[in-house]
Each structure stands twice: as structure tokens, then as C-alpha cells.
Short mmCIF file of C-alpha atoms and ligand atoms in Angstrom, two decimals:
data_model
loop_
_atom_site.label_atom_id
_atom_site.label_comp_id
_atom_site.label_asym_id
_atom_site.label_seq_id
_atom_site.Cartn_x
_atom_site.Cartn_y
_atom_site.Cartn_z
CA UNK A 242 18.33 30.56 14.61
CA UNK A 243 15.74 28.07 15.58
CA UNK A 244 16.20 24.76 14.91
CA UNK A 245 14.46 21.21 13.80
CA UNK A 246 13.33 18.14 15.52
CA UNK A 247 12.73 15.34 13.26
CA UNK A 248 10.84 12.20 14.19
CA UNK A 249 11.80 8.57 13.28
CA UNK A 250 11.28 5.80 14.08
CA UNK A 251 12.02 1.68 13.06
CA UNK A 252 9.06 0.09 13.80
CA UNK A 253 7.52 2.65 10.41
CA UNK A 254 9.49 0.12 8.27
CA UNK A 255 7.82 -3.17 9.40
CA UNK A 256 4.27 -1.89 7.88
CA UNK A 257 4.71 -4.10 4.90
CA UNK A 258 2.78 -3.30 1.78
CA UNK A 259 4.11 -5.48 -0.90
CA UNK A 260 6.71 -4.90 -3.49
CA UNK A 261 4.31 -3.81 -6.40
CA UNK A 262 2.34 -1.10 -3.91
CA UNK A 263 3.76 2.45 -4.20
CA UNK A 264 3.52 3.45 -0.67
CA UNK A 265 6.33 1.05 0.61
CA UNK A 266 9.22 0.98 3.47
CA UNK A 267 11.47 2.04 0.64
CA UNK A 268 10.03 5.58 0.46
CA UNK A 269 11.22 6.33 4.59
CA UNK A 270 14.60 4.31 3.90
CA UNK A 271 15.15 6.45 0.72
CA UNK A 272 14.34 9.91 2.96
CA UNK A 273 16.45 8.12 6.04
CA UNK A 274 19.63 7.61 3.52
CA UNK A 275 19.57 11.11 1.97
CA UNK A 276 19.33 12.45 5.42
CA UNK A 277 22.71 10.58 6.30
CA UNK A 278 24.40 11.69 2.70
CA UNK A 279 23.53 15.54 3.56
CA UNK A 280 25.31 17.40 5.75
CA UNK A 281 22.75 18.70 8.12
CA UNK A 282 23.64 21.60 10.23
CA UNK A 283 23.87 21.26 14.13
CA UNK A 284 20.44 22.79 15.09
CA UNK A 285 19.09 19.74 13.72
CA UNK A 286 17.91 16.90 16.18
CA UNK A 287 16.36 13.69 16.01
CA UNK A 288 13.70 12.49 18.41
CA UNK A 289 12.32 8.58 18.85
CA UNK A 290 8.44 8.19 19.33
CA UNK A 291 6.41 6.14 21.49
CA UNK A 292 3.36 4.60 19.67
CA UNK A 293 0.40 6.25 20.47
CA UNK A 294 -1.89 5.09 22.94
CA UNK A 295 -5.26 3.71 22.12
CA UNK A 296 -7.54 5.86 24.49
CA UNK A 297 -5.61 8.72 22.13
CA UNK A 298 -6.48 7.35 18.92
CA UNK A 299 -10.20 6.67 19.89
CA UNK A 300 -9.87 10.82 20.08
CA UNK A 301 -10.71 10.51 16.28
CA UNK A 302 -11.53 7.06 15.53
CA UNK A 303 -14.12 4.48 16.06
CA UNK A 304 -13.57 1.75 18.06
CA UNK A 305 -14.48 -0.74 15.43
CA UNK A 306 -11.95 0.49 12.63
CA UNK A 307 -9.31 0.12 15.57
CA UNK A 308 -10.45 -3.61 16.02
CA UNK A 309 -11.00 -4.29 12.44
CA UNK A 310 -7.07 -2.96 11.95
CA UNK A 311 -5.49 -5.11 14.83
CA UNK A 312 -7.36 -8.56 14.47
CA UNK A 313 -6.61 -8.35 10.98
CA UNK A 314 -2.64 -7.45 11.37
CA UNK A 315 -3.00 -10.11 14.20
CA UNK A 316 -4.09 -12.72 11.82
CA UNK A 317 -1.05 -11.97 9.33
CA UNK A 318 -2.05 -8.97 7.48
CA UNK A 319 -5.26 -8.39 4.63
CA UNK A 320 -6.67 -6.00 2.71
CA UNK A 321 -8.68 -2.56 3.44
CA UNK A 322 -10.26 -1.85 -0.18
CA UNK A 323 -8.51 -2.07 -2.93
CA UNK A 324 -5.55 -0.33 -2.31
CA UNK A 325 -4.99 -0.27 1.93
CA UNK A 326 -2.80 -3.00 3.02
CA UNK A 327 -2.67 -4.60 7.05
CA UNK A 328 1.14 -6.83 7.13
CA UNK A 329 1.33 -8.48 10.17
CA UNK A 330 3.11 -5.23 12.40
CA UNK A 331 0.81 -2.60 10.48
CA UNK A 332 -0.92 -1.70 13.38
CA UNK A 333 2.09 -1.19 15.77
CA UNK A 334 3.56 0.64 12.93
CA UNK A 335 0.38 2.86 12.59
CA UNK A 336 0.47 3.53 16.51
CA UNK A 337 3.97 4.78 16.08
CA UNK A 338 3.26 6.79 12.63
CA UNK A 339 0.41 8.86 15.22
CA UNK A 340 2.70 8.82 18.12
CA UNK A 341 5.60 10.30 16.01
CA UNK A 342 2.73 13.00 14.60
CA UNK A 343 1.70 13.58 18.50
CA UNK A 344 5.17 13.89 19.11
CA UNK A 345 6.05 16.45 16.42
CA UNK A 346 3.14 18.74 17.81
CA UNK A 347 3.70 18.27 21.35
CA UNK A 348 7.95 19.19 20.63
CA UNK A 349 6.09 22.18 18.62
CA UNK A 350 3.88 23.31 20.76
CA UNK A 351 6.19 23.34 24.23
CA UNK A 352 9.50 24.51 22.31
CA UNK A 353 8.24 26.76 19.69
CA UNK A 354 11.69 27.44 18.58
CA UNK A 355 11.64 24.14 17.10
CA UNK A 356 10.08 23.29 14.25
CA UNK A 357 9.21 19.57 13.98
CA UNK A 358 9.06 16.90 11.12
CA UNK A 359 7.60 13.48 11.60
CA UNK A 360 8.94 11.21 9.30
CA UNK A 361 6.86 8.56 9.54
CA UNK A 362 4.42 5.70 7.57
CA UNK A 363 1.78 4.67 6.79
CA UNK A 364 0.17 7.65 5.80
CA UNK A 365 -2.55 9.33 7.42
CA UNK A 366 -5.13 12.17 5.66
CA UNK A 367 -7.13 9.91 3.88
CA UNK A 368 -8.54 8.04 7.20
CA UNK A 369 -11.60 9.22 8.40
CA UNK A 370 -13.09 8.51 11.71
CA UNK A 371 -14.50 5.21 10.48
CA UNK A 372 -12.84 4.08 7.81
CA UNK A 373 -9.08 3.23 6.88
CA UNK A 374 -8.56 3.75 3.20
CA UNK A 375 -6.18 5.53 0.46
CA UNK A 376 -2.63 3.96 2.15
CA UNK A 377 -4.18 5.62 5.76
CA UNK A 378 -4.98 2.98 8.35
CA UNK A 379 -4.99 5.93 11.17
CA UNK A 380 -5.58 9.73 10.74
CA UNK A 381 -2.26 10.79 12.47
CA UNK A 382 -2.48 14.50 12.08
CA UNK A 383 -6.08 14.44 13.48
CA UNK A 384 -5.41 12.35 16.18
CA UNK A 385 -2.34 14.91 17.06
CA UNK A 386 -4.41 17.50 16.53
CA UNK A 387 -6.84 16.52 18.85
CA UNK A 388 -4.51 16.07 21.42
CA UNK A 389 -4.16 19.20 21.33
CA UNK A 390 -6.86 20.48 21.69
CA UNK A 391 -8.14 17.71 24.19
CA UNK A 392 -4.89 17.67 26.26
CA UNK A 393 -2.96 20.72 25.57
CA UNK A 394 -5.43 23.24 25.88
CA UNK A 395 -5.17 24.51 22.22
CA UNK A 396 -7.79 26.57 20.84
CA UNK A 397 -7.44 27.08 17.43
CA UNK A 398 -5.37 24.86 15.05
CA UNK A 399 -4.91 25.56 11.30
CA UNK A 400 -3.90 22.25 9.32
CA UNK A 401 -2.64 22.90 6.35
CA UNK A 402 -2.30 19.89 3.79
CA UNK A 403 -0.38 20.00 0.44
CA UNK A 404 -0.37 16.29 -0.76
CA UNK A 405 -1.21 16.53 -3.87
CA UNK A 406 -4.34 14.31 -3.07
CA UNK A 407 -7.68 15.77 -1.10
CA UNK A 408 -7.53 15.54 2.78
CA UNK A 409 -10.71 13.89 3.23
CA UNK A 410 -10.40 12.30 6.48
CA UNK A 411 -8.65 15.22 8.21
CA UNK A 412 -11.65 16.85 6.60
CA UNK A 413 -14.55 14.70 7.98
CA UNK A 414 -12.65 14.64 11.58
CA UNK A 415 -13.08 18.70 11.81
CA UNK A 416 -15.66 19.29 9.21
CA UNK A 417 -17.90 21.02 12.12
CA UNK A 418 -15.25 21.63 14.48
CA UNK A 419 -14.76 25.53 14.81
CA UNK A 420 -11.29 24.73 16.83
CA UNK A 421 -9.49 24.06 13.60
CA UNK A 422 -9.14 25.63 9.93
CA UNK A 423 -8.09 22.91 7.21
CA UNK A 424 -6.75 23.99 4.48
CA UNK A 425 -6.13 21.73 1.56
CA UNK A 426 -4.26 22.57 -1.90
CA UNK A 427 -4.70 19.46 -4.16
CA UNK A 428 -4.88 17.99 -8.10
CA UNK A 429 -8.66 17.49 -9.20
CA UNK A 430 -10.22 15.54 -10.07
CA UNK A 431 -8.11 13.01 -8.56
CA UNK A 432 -8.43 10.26 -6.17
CA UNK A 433 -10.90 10.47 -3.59
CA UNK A 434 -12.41 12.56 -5.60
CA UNK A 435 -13.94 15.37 -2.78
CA UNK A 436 -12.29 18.54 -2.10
CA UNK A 437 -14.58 20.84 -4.47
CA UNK A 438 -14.51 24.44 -3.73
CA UNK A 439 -17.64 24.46 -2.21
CA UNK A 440 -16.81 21.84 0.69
CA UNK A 441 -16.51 25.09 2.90
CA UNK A 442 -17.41 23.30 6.67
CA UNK A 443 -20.46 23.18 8.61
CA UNK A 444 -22.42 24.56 11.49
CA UNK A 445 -20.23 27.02 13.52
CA UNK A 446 -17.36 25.65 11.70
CA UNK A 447 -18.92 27.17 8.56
CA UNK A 448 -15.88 28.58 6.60
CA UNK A 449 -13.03 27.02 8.37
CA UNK A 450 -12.71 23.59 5.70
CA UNK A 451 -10.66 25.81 2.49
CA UNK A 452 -10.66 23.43 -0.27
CA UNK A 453 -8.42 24.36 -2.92
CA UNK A 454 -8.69 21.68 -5.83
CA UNK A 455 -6.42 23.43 -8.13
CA UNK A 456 -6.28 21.70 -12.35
CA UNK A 457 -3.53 19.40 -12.97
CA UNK A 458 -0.03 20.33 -14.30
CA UNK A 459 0.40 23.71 -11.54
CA UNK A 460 3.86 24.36 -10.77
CA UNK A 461 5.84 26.52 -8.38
CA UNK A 462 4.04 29.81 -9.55
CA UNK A 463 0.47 28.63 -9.36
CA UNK A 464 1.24 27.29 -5.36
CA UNK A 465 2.97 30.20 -4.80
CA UNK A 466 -0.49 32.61 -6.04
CA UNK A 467 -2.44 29.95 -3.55
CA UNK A 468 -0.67 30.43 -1.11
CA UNK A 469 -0.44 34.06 -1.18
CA UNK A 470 -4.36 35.08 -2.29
CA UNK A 471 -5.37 32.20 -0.32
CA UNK A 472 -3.84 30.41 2.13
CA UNK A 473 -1.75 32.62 4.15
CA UNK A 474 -5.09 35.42 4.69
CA UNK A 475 -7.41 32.59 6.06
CA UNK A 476 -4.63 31.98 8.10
CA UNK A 477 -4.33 35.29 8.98
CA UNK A 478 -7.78 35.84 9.72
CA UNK A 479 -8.28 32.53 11.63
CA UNK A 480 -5.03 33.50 13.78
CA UNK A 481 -4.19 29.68 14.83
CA UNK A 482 -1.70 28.91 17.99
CA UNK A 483 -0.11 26.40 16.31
CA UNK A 484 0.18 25.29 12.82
CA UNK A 485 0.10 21.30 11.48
CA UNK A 486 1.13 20.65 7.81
CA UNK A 487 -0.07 17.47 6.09
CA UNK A 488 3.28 17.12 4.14
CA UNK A 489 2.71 14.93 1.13
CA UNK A 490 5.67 15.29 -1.89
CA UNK A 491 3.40 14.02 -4.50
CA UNK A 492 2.86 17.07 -6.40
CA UNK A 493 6.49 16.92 -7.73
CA UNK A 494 6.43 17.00 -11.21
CA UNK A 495 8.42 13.38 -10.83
CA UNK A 496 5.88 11.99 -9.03
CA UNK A 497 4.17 8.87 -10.35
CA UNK A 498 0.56 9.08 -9.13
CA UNK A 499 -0.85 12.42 -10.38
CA UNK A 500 0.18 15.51 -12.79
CA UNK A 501 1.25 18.24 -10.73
CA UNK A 502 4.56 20.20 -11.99
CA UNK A 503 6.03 21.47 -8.44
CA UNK A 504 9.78 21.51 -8.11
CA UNK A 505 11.76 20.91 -5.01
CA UNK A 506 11.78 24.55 -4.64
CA UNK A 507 8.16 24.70 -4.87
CA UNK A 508 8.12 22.95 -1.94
CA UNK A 509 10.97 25.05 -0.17
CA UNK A 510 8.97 28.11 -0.79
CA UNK A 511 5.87 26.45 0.96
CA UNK A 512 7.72 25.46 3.95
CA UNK A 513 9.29 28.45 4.30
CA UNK A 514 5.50 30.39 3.70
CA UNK A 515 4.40 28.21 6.66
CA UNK A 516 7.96 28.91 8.78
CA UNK A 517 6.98 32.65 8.08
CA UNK A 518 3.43 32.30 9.31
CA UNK A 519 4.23 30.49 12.29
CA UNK A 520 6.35 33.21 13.15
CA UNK A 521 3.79 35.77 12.81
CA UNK A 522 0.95 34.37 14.23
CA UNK A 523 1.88 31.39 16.60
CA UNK A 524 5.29 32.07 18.09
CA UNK A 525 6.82 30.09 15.66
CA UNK A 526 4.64 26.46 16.61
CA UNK A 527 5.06 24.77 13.37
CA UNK A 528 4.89 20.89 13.27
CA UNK A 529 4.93 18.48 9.77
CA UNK A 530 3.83 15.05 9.51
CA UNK A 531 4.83 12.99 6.63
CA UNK A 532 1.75 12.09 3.88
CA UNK A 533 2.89 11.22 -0.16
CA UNK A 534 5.34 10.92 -2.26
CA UNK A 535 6.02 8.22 -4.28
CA UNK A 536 9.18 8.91 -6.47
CA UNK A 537 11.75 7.84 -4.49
CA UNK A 538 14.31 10.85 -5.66
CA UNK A 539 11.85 13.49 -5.46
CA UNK A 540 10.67 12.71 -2.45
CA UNK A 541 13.89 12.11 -0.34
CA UNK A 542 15.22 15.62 -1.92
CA UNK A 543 12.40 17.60 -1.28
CA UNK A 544 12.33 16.70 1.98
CA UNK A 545 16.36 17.12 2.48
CA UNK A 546 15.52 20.44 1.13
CA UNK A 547 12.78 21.13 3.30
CA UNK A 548 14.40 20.52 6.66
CA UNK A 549 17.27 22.18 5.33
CA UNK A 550 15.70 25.37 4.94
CA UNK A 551 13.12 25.24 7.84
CA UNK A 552 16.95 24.46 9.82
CA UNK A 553 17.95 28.20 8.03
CA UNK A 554 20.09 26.46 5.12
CA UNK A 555 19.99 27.02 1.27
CA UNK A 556 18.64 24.11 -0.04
CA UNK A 557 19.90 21.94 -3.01
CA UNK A 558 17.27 21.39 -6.09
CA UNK A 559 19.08 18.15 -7.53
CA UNK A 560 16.33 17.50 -10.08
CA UNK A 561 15.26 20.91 -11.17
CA UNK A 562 12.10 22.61 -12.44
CA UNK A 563 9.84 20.54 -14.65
CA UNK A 564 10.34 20.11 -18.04
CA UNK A 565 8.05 21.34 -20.28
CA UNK A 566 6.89 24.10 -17.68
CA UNK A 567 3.89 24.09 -15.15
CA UNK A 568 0.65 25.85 -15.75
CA UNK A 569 0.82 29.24 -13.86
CA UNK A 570 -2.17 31.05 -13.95
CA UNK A 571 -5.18 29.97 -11.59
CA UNK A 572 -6.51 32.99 -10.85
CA UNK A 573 -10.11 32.39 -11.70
CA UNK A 574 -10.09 29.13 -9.48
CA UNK A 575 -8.32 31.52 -6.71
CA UNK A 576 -10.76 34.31 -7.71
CA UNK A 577 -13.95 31.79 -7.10
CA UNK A 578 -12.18 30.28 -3.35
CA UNK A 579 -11.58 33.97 -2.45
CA UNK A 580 -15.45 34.65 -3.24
CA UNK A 581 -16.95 31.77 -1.20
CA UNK A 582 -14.56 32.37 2.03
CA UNK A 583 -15.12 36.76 1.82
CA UNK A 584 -11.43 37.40 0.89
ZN1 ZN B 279 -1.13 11.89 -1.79
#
């Protein structure tokens, strides 16, 4: 049985958002304390991070977005928009939420028997190259996977992102970039509001960007039908060498910020989809990076239950399947996604 690496570290707590903000130190403290309540197996490990250096995050970023994030932290924190907050140890924190990301790729990619899990914050998918926004301040699963690609000698990476908000920025990092397939499942419309269907890549990377902006209220069975007439073929087809998850738990039906219905087994069955896949096409190189999730409950239980079963354990679902239902049947979204990528 293979086993898990997760990735923690401190220094994610000191990015201070403010009590009222929903992506707060209390999310990684809730996931920290459920990890020490559940009785993990021993093929389970824990790994501490360096922050990431800056030469590596200029592999995605601008220079000026890294200045604009460090003179501001320096000067005791501000605002990035409306809703992207810099506390005075943001940016070390944000070195250390990419290094933990590099970290969980690099453990991936060297010891494919071990699946990795960064559990780190702040957030990462909605930072583009230029511009810190949506709870991001750096992209940390583009910055890993460039590393890869840059230092590793990777040559195809498939990203696959199930927060239950678009990927934009891990979008605009590889949007032409025929080293890397993105794949994103999320609610729309919904906050930042791209993500259609037709977002599809460009130049020689024409086909690799798979948007899947699925309606809100999909539960466990609609996911499941993604993943199966969608996800896991492009994957299939693209045959990547390592695969990098943009792990976001708010599309639990708990979840405060948007409508999807997911369960905790939803999102067992989607880590163990990706487990599966990585064992068929890439040795078993599987790596997740914390994004979402902003019910405290769901999102420290679904990702118990996730490392539990990536770890070969039968998971717990402590809060159950949604009440009322989920809407199941998105085939004629599926249908239309299958049409523009010649499934
Ligand atoms: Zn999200």
C-alpha cells in the first residue's frame, strides 16, 4: 500500500485576514485538529516546507505583484481589491503556502508511491501572473507546476482543479502552454465569473484548458458523470507524468460561499478517481494543494476523509449527503464539453 505525505506548516497561520473574512487561520487549525482526533494509519507522514524562493515564484509571476505584496505586508498589511487581504507576515506565509505546493510535487514526483497533500494558506488558483486577487496572493500550484517543468524535466502536467470556484489564474499561467492540461469542474456563474465552456486554450495549447462550469446545486452523481465522460478521457488522451489537483472543499453542500450539493463522499470518490488515474498513467505521481473551503466541519472532514482513503482507509462521512438532494443529470452540459474537446 502506498502511502501519504502531508505538508504543514506554522508560518500558514500568521497570514491574518480578519475575523469577519471567510478564508481565515481557523480553516488550517480546524483541518490540523481533526487530523490529531483521527486515527491516521502508519503510512501516513508529515513533511515541513521551506518557503519558496523568489527566483521560483518569478517562474509565474511578475516582478511587480511580488513587490506590491511584500512592501505592503512590510508596511503592516492592506488590501488587494475588495476581498484579498496582506497582514503583516502574508507574504512569508504565501512563500511557504508555494513552497509547501513545490514540496508536495517534488515528494510526488521522486517517490511516486506517495501521494502528497499540501495543507497550506492562503489560497492560490485565483492569482494570475499579474495580479493577486480572490483570497490568492501567489499562484502556488502554477508556480509548482512550473518547477516542474523548468527544473524537473516534466513534460506534460495535467492540473486538475475542483474548487468549486473557476481556476482563472492557473488558467491564464498555462492558457498557451501545451506542457500542461487544466482541467477545471466549477459552479457558474459564480465568482470570477470565467470558466465558460468555450475557454478551450490557445495556440498549440489549443484544447488542453477543459472548462467545466457545471449549474449550481450538482451533487455526488453529477461529479461523478464529469468525471467519468469528461475528465478522466482528456486525461487519458493527454497521458500526463504527473498529476496536480487544485483541492478546494467548497462545493460541499455545507459550504457557505456557493450552491453546490457534494458530500464528503463526493469528494472521496474524486480523490480516489485521481489515485486511480495516477496509477494508470503516471506511476502513481499524484500531488494536492489545498484551495477552498469555508465551513469549518465540512472542510476539516472532507479532507480527514480524503487522506484517509488516498492512505487506503474507509473514510468516515460525519455530515452526510445533502438534504434535499443534488441535481444529477448534466448530461447536455457534458454532451456540449465532450463536443468542443472531440470526445
Ligand atoms: Zn473556491
Amino acid at each position: 500500500m502506498s502511502g501519504v505525505a502531508l505538508i504543514m506548516h506554522p508560518e500558514c497561520l500568521a497570514h491574518e485576514t480578519g475575523e469577519w473574512h471567510p478564508e481565515k487561520p481557523e480553516r488550517l487549525q480546524a483541518i490540523w485538529d481533526a487530523l490529531q482526533a483521527a486515527s491516521l494509519p502508519p503510512n501516513v507522514s508529515w513533511l515541513t516546507p521551506a518557503p519558496a524562493t523568489v527566483p521560483r515564484i518569478l517562474r509565474v509571476h511578475q516582478p511587480r505583484l511580488i513587490d506590491e505584496i511584500r512592501t505592503m505586508a512590510a508596511r503592516g498589511g492592506g488590501m488587494i481589491g475588495l476581498d484579498t487581504v496582506v497582514s503583516r507576515r502574508s507574504f512569508d506565509a504565501a512563500l511557504i503556502a508555494a513552497g509547501g505546493t513545490i514540496q508536495a510535487v517534488e515528494t510526488a514526483w521522486d517517490t511516486p508511491d506517495r501521494r502528497t497533500f499540501a495543507l497550506v494558506r492562503p489560497p492560490g488558483h485565483h492569482a494570475t501572473p499579474d495580479t493577486a486577487m480572490g483570497f490568492c496572493l501567489f499562484n502556488n500550484v502554477a508556480v509548482a507546476t512550473r518547477v516542474l517543468l523548468e527544473e524537473k524535466g516534466a513534460r506534460r502536467v495535467a492540473i486538475v482543479d475542483f474548487d468549486v470556484h473557476h481556476g482563472n489564474g492557473t488558467q491564464d499561467a498555462f492558457i498557451d502552454d501545451p506542457r500542461v492540461l487544466f482541467c477545471s469542474l466549477h459552479q457558474f456563474p459564480l465568482y470570477p465569473g470565467t470558466g465558460r465552456a468555450e475557454e478551450i486554450g490557445e495556440g498549440s495549447a489549443r484544447g488542453l484548458t477543459v472548462n467545466l462550469p457545471l449549474p449550481p446545486g450538482c451533487g455526488d452523481v453529477a461529479y461523478r458523470a464529469a468525471f467519468d465522460r469528461v475528465v478522466e478521457p482528456v486525461l487519458r488522451r493527454f497521458q500526463p507524468e504527473i498529476i496536480v489537483a487544485s483541492a478546494g472543499f467548497d462545493a460541499h453542500w455545507a459550504d457557505p460561499l456557493a450552491h453546490m450539493r457534494l458530500s464528503t463522499s463526493g469528494f472521496v470518490e474524486l480523490a480516489r478517481s485521481l489515485d486511480r488515474l495516477a496509477t494508470e498513467l503516471c506511476g502513481g505521481r499524484l500531488a494536492l494543494s489545498l484551495e477552498g473551503g469555508y465551513d469549518l466541519g465540512a472542510l476539516a472532514s472532507s479532507v480527514v476523509a480524503v487522506i484517509m482513503a488516498l492512505a487506503g482507509e474507509t473514510p468516515q462521512d460525519l455530515l452526510g449527503p445533502p438534504p434535499g438532494g443534488a441535481l444529477e443529470n448534466v448530461d447536455p452540459l457534458l454532451d456540449h464539453v465532450r463536443g468542443l474537446h472531440g470526445l
